[in-house]
Short mmCIF file of C-alpha atoms in Angstrom, two decimals:
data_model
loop_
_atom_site.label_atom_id
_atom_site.label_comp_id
_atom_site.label_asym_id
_atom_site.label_seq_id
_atom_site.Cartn_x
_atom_site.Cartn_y
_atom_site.Cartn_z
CA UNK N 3 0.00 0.00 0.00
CA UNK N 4 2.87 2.50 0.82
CA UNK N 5 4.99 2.92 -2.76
CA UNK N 6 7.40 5.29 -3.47
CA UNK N 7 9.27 3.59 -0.28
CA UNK N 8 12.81 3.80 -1.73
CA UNK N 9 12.29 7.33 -3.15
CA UNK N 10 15.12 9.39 -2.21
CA UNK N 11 13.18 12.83 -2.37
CA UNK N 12 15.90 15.82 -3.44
CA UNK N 13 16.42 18.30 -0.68
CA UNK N 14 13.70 20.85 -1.35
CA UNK N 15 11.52 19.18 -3.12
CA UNK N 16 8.31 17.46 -2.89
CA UNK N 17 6.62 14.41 -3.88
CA UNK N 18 2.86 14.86 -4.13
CA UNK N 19 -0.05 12.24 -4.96
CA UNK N 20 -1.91 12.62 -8.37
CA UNK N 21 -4.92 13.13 -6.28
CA UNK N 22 -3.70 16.42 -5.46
CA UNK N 23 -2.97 17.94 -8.76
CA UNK N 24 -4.81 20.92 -9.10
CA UNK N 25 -6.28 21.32 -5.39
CA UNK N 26 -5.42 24.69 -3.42
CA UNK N 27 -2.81 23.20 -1.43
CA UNK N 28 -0.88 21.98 -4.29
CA UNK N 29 -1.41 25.33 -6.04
CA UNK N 30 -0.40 27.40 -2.53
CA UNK N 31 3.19 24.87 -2.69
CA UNK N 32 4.04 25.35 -6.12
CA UNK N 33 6.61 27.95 -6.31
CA UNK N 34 7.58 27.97 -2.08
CA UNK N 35 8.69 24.20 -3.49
CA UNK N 36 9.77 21.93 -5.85
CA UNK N 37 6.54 19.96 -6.43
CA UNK N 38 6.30 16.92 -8.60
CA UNK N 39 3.46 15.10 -8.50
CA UNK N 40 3.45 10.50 -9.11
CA UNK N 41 0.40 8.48 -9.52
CA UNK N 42 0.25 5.69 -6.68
CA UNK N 43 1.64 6.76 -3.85
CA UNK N 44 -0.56 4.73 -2.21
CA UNK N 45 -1.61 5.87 1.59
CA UNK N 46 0.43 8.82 1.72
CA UNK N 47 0.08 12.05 0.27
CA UNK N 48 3.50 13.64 0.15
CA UNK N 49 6.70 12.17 0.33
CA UNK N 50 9.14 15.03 1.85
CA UNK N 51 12.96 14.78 1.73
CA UNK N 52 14.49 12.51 4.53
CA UNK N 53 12.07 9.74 4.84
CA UNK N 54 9.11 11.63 6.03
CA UNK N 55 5.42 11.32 4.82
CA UNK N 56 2.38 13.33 5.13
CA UNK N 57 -0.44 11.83 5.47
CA UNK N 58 -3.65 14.28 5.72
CA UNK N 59 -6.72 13.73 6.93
CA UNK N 60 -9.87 15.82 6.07
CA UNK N 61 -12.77 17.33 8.05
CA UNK N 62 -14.57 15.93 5.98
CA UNK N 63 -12.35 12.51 6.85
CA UNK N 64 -13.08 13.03 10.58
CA UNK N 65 -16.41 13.36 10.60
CA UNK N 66 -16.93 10.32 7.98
CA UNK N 67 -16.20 7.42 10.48
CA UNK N 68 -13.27 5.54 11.20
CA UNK N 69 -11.61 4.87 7.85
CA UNK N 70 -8.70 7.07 8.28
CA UNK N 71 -7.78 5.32 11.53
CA UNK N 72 -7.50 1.76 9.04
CA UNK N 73 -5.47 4.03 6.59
CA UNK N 74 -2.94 5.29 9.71
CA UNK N 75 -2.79 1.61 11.09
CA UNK N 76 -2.04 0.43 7.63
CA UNK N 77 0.44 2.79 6.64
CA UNK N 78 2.00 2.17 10.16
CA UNK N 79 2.60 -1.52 9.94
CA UNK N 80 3.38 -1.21 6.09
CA UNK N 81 5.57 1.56 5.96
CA UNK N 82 9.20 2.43 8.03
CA UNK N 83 9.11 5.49 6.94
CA UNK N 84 8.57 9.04 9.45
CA UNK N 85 4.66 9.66 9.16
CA UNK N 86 3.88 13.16 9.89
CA UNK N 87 0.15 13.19 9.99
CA UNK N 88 -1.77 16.94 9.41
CA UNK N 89 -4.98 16.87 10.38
CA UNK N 90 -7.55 19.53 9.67
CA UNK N 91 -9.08 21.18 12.88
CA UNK N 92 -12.13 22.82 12.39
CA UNK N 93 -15.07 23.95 15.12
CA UNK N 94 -17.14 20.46 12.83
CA UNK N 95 -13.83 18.35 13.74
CA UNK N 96 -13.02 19.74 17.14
CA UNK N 97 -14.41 17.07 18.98
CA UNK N 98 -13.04 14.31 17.25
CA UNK N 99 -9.40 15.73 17.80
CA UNK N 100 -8.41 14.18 21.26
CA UNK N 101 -9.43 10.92 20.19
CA UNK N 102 -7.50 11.13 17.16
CA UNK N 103 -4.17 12.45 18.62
CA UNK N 104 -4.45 9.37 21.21
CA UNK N 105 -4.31 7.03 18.31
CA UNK N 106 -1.84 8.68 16.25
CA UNK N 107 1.11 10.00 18.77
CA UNK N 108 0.20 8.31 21.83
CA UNK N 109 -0.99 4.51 19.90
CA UNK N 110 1.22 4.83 17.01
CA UNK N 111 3.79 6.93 18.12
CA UNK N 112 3.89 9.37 14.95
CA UNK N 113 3.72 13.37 15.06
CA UNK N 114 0.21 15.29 14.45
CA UNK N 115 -0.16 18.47 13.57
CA UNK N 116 -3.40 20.18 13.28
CA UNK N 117 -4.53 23.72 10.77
CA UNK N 118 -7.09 25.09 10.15
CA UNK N 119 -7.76 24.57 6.51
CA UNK N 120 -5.85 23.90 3.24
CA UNK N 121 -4.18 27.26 3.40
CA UNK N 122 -2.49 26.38 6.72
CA UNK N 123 -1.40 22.84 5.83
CA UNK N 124 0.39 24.75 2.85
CA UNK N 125 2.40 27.06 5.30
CA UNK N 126 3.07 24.09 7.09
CA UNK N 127 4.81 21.52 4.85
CA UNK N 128 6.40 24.37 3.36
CA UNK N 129 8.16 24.98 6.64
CA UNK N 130 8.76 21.33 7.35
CA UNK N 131 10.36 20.88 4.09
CA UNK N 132 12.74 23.95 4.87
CA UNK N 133 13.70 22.87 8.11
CA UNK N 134 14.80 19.17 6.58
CA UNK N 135 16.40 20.85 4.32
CA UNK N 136 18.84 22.93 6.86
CA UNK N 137 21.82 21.84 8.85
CA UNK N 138 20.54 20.01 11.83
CA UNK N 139 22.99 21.77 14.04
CA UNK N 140 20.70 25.04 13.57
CA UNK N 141 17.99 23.38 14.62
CA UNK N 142 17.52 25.26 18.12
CA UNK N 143 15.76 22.53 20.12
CA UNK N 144 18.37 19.95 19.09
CA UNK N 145 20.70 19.66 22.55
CA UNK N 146 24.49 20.09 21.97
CA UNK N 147 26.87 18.26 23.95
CA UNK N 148 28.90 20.88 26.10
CA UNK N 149 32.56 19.73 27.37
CA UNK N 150 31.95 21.83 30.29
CA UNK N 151 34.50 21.52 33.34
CA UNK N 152 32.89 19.82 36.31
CA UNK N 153 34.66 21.45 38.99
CA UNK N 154 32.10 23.62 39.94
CA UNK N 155 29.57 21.24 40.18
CA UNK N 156 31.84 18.96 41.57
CA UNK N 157 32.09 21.80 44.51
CA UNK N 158 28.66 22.56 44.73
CA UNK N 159 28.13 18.95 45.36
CA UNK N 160 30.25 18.59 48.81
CA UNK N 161 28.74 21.64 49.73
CA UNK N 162 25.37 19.66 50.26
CA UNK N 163 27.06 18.04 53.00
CA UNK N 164 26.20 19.26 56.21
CA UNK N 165 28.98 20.99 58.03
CA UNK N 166 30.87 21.87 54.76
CA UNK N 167 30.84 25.37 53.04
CA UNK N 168 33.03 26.24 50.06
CA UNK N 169 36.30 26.45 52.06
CA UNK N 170 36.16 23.07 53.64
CA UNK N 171 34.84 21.25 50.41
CA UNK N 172 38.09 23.00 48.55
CA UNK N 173 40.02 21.53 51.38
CA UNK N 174 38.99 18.12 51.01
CA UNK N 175 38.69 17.94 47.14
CA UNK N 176 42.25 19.16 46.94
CA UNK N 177 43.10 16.42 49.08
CA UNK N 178 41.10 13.37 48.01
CA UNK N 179 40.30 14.50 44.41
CA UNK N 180 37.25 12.79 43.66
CA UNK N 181 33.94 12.10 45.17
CA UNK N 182 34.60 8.74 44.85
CA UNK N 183 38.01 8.63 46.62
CA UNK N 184 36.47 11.25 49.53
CA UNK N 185 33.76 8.65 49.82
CA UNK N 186 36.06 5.69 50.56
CA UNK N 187 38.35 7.76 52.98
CA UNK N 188 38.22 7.13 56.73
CA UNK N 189 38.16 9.27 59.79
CA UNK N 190 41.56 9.33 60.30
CA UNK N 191 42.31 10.80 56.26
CA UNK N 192 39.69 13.16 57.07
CA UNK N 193 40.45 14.62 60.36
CA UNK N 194 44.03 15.57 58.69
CA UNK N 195 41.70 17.74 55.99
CA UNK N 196 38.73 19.06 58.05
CA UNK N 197 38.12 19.55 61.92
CA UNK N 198 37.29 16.51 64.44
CA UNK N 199 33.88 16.91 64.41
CA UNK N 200 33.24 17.56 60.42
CA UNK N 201 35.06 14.98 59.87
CA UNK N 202 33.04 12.82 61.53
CA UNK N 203 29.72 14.58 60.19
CA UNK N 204 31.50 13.64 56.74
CA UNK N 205 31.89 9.94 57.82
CA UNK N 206 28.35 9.07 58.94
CA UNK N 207 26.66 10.68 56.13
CA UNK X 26 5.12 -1.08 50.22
CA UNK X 27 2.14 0.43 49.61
CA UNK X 28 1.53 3.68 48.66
CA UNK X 29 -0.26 5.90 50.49
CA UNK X 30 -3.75 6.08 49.64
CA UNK X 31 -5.70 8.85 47.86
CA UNK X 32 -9.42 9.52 47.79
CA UNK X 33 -10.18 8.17 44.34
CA UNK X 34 -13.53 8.44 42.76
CA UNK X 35 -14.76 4.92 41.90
CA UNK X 36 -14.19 3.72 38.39
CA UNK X 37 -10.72 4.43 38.49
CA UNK X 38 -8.38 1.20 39.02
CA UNK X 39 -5.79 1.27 41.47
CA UNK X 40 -3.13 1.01 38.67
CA UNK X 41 -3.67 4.46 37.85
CA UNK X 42 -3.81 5.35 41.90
CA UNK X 43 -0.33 4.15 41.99
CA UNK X 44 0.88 6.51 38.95
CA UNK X 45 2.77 8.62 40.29
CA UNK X 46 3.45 12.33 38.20
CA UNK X 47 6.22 15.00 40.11
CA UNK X 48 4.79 18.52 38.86
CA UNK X 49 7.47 21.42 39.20
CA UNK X 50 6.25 24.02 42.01
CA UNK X 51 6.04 26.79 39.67
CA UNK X 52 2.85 24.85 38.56
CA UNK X 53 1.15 25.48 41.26
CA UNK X 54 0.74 29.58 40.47
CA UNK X 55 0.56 28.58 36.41
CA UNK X 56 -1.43 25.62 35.89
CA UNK X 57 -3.32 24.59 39.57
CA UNK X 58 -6.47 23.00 37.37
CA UNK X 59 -3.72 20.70 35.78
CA UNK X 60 -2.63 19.77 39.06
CA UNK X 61 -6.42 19.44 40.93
CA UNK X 62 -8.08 17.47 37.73
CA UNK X 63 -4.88 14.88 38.22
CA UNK X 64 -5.32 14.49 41.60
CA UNK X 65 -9.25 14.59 42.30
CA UNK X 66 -10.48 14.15 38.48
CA UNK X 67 -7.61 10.99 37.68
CA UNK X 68 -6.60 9.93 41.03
CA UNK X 69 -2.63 10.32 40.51
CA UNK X 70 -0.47 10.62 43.09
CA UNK X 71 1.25 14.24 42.52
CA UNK X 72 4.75 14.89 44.27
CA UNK X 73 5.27 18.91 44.08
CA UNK X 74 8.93 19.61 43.99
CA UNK X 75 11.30 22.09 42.93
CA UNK X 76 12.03 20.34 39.74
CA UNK X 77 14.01 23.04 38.29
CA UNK X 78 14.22 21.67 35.16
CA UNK X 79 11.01 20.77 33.53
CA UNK X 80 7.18 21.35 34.42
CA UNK X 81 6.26 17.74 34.71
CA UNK X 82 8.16 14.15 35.23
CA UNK X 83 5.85 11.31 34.29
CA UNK X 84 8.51 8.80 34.35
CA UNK X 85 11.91 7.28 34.76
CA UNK X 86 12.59 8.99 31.14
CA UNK X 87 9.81 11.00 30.19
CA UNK X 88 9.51 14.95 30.81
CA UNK X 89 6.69 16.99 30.22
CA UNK X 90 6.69 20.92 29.37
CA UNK X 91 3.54 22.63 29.60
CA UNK X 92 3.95 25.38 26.59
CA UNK X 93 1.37 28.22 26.12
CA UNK X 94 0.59 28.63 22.50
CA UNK X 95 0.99 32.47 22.54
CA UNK X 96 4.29 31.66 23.53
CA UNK X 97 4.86 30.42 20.34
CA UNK X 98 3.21 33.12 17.81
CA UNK X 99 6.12 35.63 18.10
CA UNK X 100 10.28 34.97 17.92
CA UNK X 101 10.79 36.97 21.00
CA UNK X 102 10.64 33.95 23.37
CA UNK X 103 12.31 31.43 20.87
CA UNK X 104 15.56 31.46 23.03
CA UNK X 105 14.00 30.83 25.98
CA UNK X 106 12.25 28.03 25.07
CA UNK X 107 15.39 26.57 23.07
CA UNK X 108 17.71 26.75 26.09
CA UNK X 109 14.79 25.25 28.28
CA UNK X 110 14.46 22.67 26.17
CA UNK X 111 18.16 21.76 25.29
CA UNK X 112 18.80 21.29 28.70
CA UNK X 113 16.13 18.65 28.94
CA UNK X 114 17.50 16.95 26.30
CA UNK X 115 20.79 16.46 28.13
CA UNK X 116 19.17 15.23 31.22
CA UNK X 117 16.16 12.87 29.87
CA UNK X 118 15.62 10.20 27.33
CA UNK X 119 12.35 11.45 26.18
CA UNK X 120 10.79 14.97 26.13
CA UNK X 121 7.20 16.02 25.20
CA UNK X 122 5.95 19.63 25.26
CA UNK X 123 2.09 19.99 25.56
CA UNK X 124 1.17 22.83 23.59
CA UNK X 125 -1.82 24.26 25.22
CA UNK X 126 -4.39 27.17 24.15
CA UNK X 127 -4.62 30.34 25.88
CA UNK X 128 -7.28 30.92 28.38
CA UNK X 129 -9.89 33.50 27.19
CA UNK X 130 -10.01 36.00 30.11
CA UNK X 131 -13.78 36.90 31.47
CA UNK X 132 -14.61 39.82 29.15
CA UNK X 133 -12.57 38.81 26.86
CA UNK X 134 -13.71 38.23 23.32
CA UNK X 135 -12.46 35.45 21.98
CA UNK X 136 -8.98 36.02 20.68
CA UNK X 137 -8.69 34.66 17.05
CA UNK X 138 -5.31 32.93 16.58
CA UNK X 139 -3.11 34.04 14.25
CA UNK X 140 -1.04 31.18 12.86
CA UNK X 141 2.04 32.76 12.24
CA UNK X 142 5.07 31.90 10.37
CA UNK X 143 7.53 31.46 12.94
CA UNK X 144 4.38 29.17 14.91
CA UNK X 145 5.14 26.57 11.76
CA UNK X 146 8.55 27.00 12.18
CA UNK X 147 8.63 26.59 15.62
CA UNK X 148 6.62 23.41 15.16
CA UNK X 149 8.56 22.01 12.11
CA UNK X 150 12.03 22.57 14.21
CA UNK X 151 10.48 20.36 17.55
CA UNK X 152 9.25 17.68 15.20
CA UNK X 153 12.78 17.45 13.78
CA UNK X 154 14.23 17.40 17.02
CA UNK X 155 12.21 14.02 17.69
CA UNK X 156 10.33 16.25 20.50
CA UNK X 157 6.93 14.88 20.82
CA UNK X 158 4.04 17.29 20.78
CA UNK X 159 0.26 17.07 21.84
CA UNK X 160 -2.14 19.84 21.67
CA UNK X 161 -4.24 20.53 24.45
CA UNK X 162 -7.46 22.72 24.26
CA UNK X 163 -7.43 23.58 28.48
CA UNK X 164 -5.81 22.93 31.74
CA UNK X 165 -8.17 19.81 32.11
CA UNK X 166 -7.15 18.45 28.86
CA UNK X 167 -3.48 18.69 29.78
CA UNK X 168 -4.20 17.16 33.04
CA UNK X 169 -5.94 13.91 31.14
CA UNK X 170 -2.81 14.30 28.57
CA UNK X 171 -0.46 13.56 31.21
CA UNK X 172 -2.30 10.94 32.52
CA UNK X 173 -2.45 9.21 29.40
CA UNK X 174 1.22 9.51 29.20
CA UNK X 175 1.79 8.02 32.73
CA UNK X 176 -0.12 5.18 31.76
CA UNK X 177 1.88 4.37 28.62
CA UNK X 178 5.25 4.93 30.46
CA UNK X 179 3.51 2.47 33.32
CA UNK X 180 3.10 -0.16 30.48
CA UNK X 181 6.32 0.33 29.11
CA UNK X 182 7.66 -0.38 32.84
CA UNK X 183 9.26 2.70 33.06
CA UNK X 184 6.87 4.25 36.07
CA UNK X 185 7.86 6.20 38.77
CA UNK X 186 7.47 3.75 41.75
CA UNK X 187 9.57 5.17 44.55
CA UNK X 188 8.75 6.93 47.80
CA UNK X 189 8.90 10.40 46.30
CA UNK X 190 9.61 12.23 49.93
CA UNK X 191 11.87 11.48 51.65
CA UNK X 192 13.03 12.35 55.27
CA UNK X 193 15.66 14.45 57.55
CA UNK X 194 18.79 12.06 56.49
CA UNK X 195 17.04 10.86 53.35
CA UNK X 196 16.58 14.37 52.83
CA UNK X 197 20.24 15.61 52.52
CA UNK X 198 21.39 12.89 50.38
CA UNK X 199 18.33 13.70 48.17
CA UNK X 200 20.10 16.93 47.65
CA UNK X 201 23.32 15.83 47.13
CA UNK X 202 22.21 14.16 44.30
CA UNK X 203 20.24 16.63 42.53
CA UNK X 204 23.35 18.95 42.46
CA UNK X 205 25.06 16.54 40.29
CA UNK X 206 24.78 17.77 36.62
CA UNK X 207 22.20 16.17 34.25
CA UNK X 208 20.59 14.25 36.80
CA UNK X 209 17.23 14.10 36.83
CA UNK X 210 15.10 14.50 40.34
CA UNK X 211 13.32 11.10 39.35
CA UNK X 212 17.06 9.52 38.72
CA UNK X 213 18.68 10.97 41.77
CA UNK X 214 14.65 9.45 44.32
CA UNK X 215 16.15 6.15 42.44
CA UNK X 216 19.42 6.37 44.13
CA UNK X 217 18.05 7.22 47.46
CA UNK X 218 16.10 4.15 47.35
CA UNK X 219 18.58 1.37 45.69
CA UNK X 220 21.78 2.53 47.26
CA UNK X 221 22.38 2.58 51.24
CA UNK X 222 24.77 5.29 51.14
CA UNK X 223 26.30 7.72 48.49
CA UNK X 224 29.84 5.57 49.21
CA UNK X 225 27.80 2.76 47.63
CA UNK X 226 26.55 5.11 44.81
CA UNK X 227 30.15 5.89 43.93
CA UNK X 228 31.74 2.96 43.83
CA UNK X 229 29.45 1.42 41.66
CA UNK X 230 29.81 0.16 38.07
CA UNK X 231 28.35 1.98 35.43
CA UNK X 232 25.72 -1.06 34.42
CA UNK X 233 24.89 -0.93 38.58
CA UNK X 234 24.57 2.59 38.29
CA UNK X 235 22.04 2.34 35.33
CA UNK X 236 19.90 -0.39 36.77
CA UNK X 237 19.42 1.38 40.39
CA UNK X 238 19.29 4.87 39.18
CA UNK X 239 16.99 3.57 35.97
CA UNK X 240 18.96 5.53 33.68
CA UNK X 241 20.20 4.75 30.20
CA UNK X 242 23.59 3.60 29.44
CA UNK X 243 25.37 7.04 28.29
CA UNK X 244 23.64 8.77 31.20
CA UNK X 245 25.46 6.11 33.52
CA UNK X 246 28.55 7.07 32.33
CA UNK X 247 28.61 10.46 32.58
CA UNK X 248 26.87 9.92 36.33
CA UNK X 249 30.19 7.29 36.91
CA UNK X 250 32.65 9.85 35.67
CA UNK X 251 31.24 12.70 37.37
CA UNK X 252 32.07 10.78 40.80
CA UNK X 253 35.61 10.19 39.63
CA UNK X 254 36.29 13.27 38.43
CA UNK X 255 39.85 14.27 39.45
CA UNK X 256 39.37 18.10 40.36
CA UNK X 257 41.69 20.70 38.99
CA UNK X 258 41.23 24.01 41.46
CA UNK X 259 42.65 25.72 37.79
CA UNK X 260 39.43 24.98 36.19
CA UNK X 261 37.46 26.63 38.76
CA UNK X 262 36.02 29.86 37.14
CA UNK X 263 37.62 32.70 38.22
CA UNK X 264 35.58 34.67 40.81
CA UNK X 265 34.01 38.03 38.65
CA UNK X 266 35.46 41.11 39.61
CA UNK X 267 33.44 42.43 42.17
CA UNK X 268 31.00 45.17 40.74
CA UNK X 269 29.95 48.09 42.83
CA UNK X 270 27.55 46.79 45.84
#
């Protein structure tokens, strides 16, 4: 049911069902993208660059009954491709909505998006086609890793122990080093770094 | 042992009594109908706690952000959002933001929403980022969102099923833990309860470490190297010069 699996779509560009030739979305695309348009695509409605497809469901969809839900399923189980699925959210459809985005992202585990109309979907996979198509290191919700130095925290963290303040934690990291060597010191090693009765507040916690 | 037991309304199963959901104390002032409709409305056990880091933690992995959608119509609080959300990233396994719809104030016509731009761009960007995203209409849809998503992390055996407060000693070494970088508060309740002592935390193996802490198998190793750390008082940031007090 899902063709058009091995189609390497070109970075800006989009693959569209036939179905869609002609339709206000398509025309509202054509120009902000590269649009090309295949016959069988099968369940899904675009193919966007890096193995994502759209697959759209209508108002008029939602308020029809539960065929959609076969077509997600199916294209699910078929397909191991990303399925972004745009669904169109309208004061008719409203209702139907948190039933719908239980099956799709908490059931099936794939993204929905809801819009308005036709227009909005437009705007959408216009956007979702540009940001595929950048660097994902400008992507400002992806984490970077940070080779930050973890002697502060490191600090911070013996100063949770009661009795010690940012002298006496200095004191004993400069003597044992590491948490883990503190840890396995005994009273005696730690009288030599701190006072008798830190020391012993040290031990026992 | 058992966990203590909340006035439930009957219907609800005591699996979902046990689900436990920490809520960040900031949502007490921003979102206290999320917070009532999970206790009375779903019968969840909610631990507020400073959480710092995120507005909810339904699971061992899972964090929750609670996201206005005004917040998203206009670049001016892109940053904010980006550095929240980065920092979850390095600290759990799984992140969801809940993108909920402004409240219409009393007297208040109903605002229309203008879908912006930047709102699709926002969007496209967290979908990219593997950030998952559900769309609430009100605080009492959020609440039943995030007790959906307790329920799937329960089935997935990834619950929350420690004593979430614990007591004078217990207490301190609670602390401890949650200064240590990219821990999460649900990670460091785990090491309260599997370890006996923070000795026994730190000289533990990394696959010890991620079974008693529940964490995942990087997160284990930075946890293990953070306790061996050898400090260096030269990489200490150097104090600021004082400005005029």
């Amino acid at each position: 049911p899902v063709t058009a699996g091995s189609i390497v779509v070109p970075l800006g560009h989009v693959i569209g069902n036939e179905k869609w030739r002609g339709s206000e979305l398509a025309q509202r695309l054509q120009g902000k993208v590269r649009l090309i348009f295949e016959d069988g695509l099968g369940l899904v409605d675009f193919h966007l660059p890096n193995r994502t497809c759209i697959l759209l469901i209508s108002e008029a969809d939602l308020v029809a009954g539960d065929e959609f839900k076969r077509r997600l399923v199916k294209f699910r189980n078929a397909s191991s491709l990303r399925g972004i699925v745009i669904v169109e959210k309208t004061p008719i459809s409203d209702q139907y909505y948190p039933g719908v985005q239980k099956l799709v992202v908490l059931e099936l585990g794939m993204v929905l998006l809801p819009v308005a109309n036709q227009g909005e979907a437009s705007q959408l996979i216009i956007q979702l086609v540009r940001e595929q198509s950048r660097d994902r290191g400008s992507n400002p919700f992806v984490g970077r890793q940070r080779g930050r130095p973890a002697e502060p925290a490191v600090l911070q963290a013996l100063q949770r122990i009661p009795g010690v303040g940012r002298t006496k934690a200095l004191l004993l990291l400069q003597r044992f080093g590491s948490i883990h060597r503190l840890c396995n010191a005994d009273t005696q090693e730690l009288e030599q770094a701190v006072g008798q009765t830190v020391a012993q507040q040290i031990y026992t916690f | 042992v058992p966990s203590e037991h909340s006035p439930s309304p009957a219907g609800i199963s005591r699996h979902s009594a046990s689900l436990c959901i920490l809520a960040d104390t900031r949502e007490i002032c921003s979102g206290p109908e999320v917070l009532s409709c999970l206790r009375a409305g779903h019968g969840l056990r909610v631990q507020v706690c400073s959480l710092g880091s995120s507005d909810y933690i339904v699971s061992n992995r899972l964090a929750v952000d609670r996201v206005l959608q005004s917040e998203l119509q206009s670049p001016g609080n892109r940053n904010k959002l980006s550095q929240r959300l980065q920092r979850l990233q390095g600290i759990f396994e799984r992140i969801c933001v809940i993108l909920e719809t402004d409240r219409v104030r009393p007297g208040e016509t109903s605002r229309c929403f203008q879908r912006t731009q930047h709102y699709d761009g926002v969007l496209s960007a967290l979908v990219q980022a593997g950030i998952r995203i559900l769309f609430s209409s009100c605080q009492e849809e959020t609440a039943a969102l995030l007790k959906e998503l307790a329920l799937l992390e329960h089935r997935k055996d990834a619950a929350i099923q420690v004593p979430t407060e614990p007591e004078g000693h217990g207490r301190d070494v609670l602390n401890f833990y949650l200064s240590i970088p990219n821990l999460s508060y649900g990670a460091a309740l785990n090491l309260c309860h599997s370890f006996g002592s923070i000795t026994a935390v730190a000289n533990s193996s990394v696959p010890a470490l991620a079974a008693g802490a529940r964490l995942s198998r990087p997160q284990a190793e930075e946890l293990h190297r953070f306790l061996r750390h050898d400090f260096d008082p030269q990489l200490l940031p150097q104090p600021l010069p004082a400005k005029g007090k």
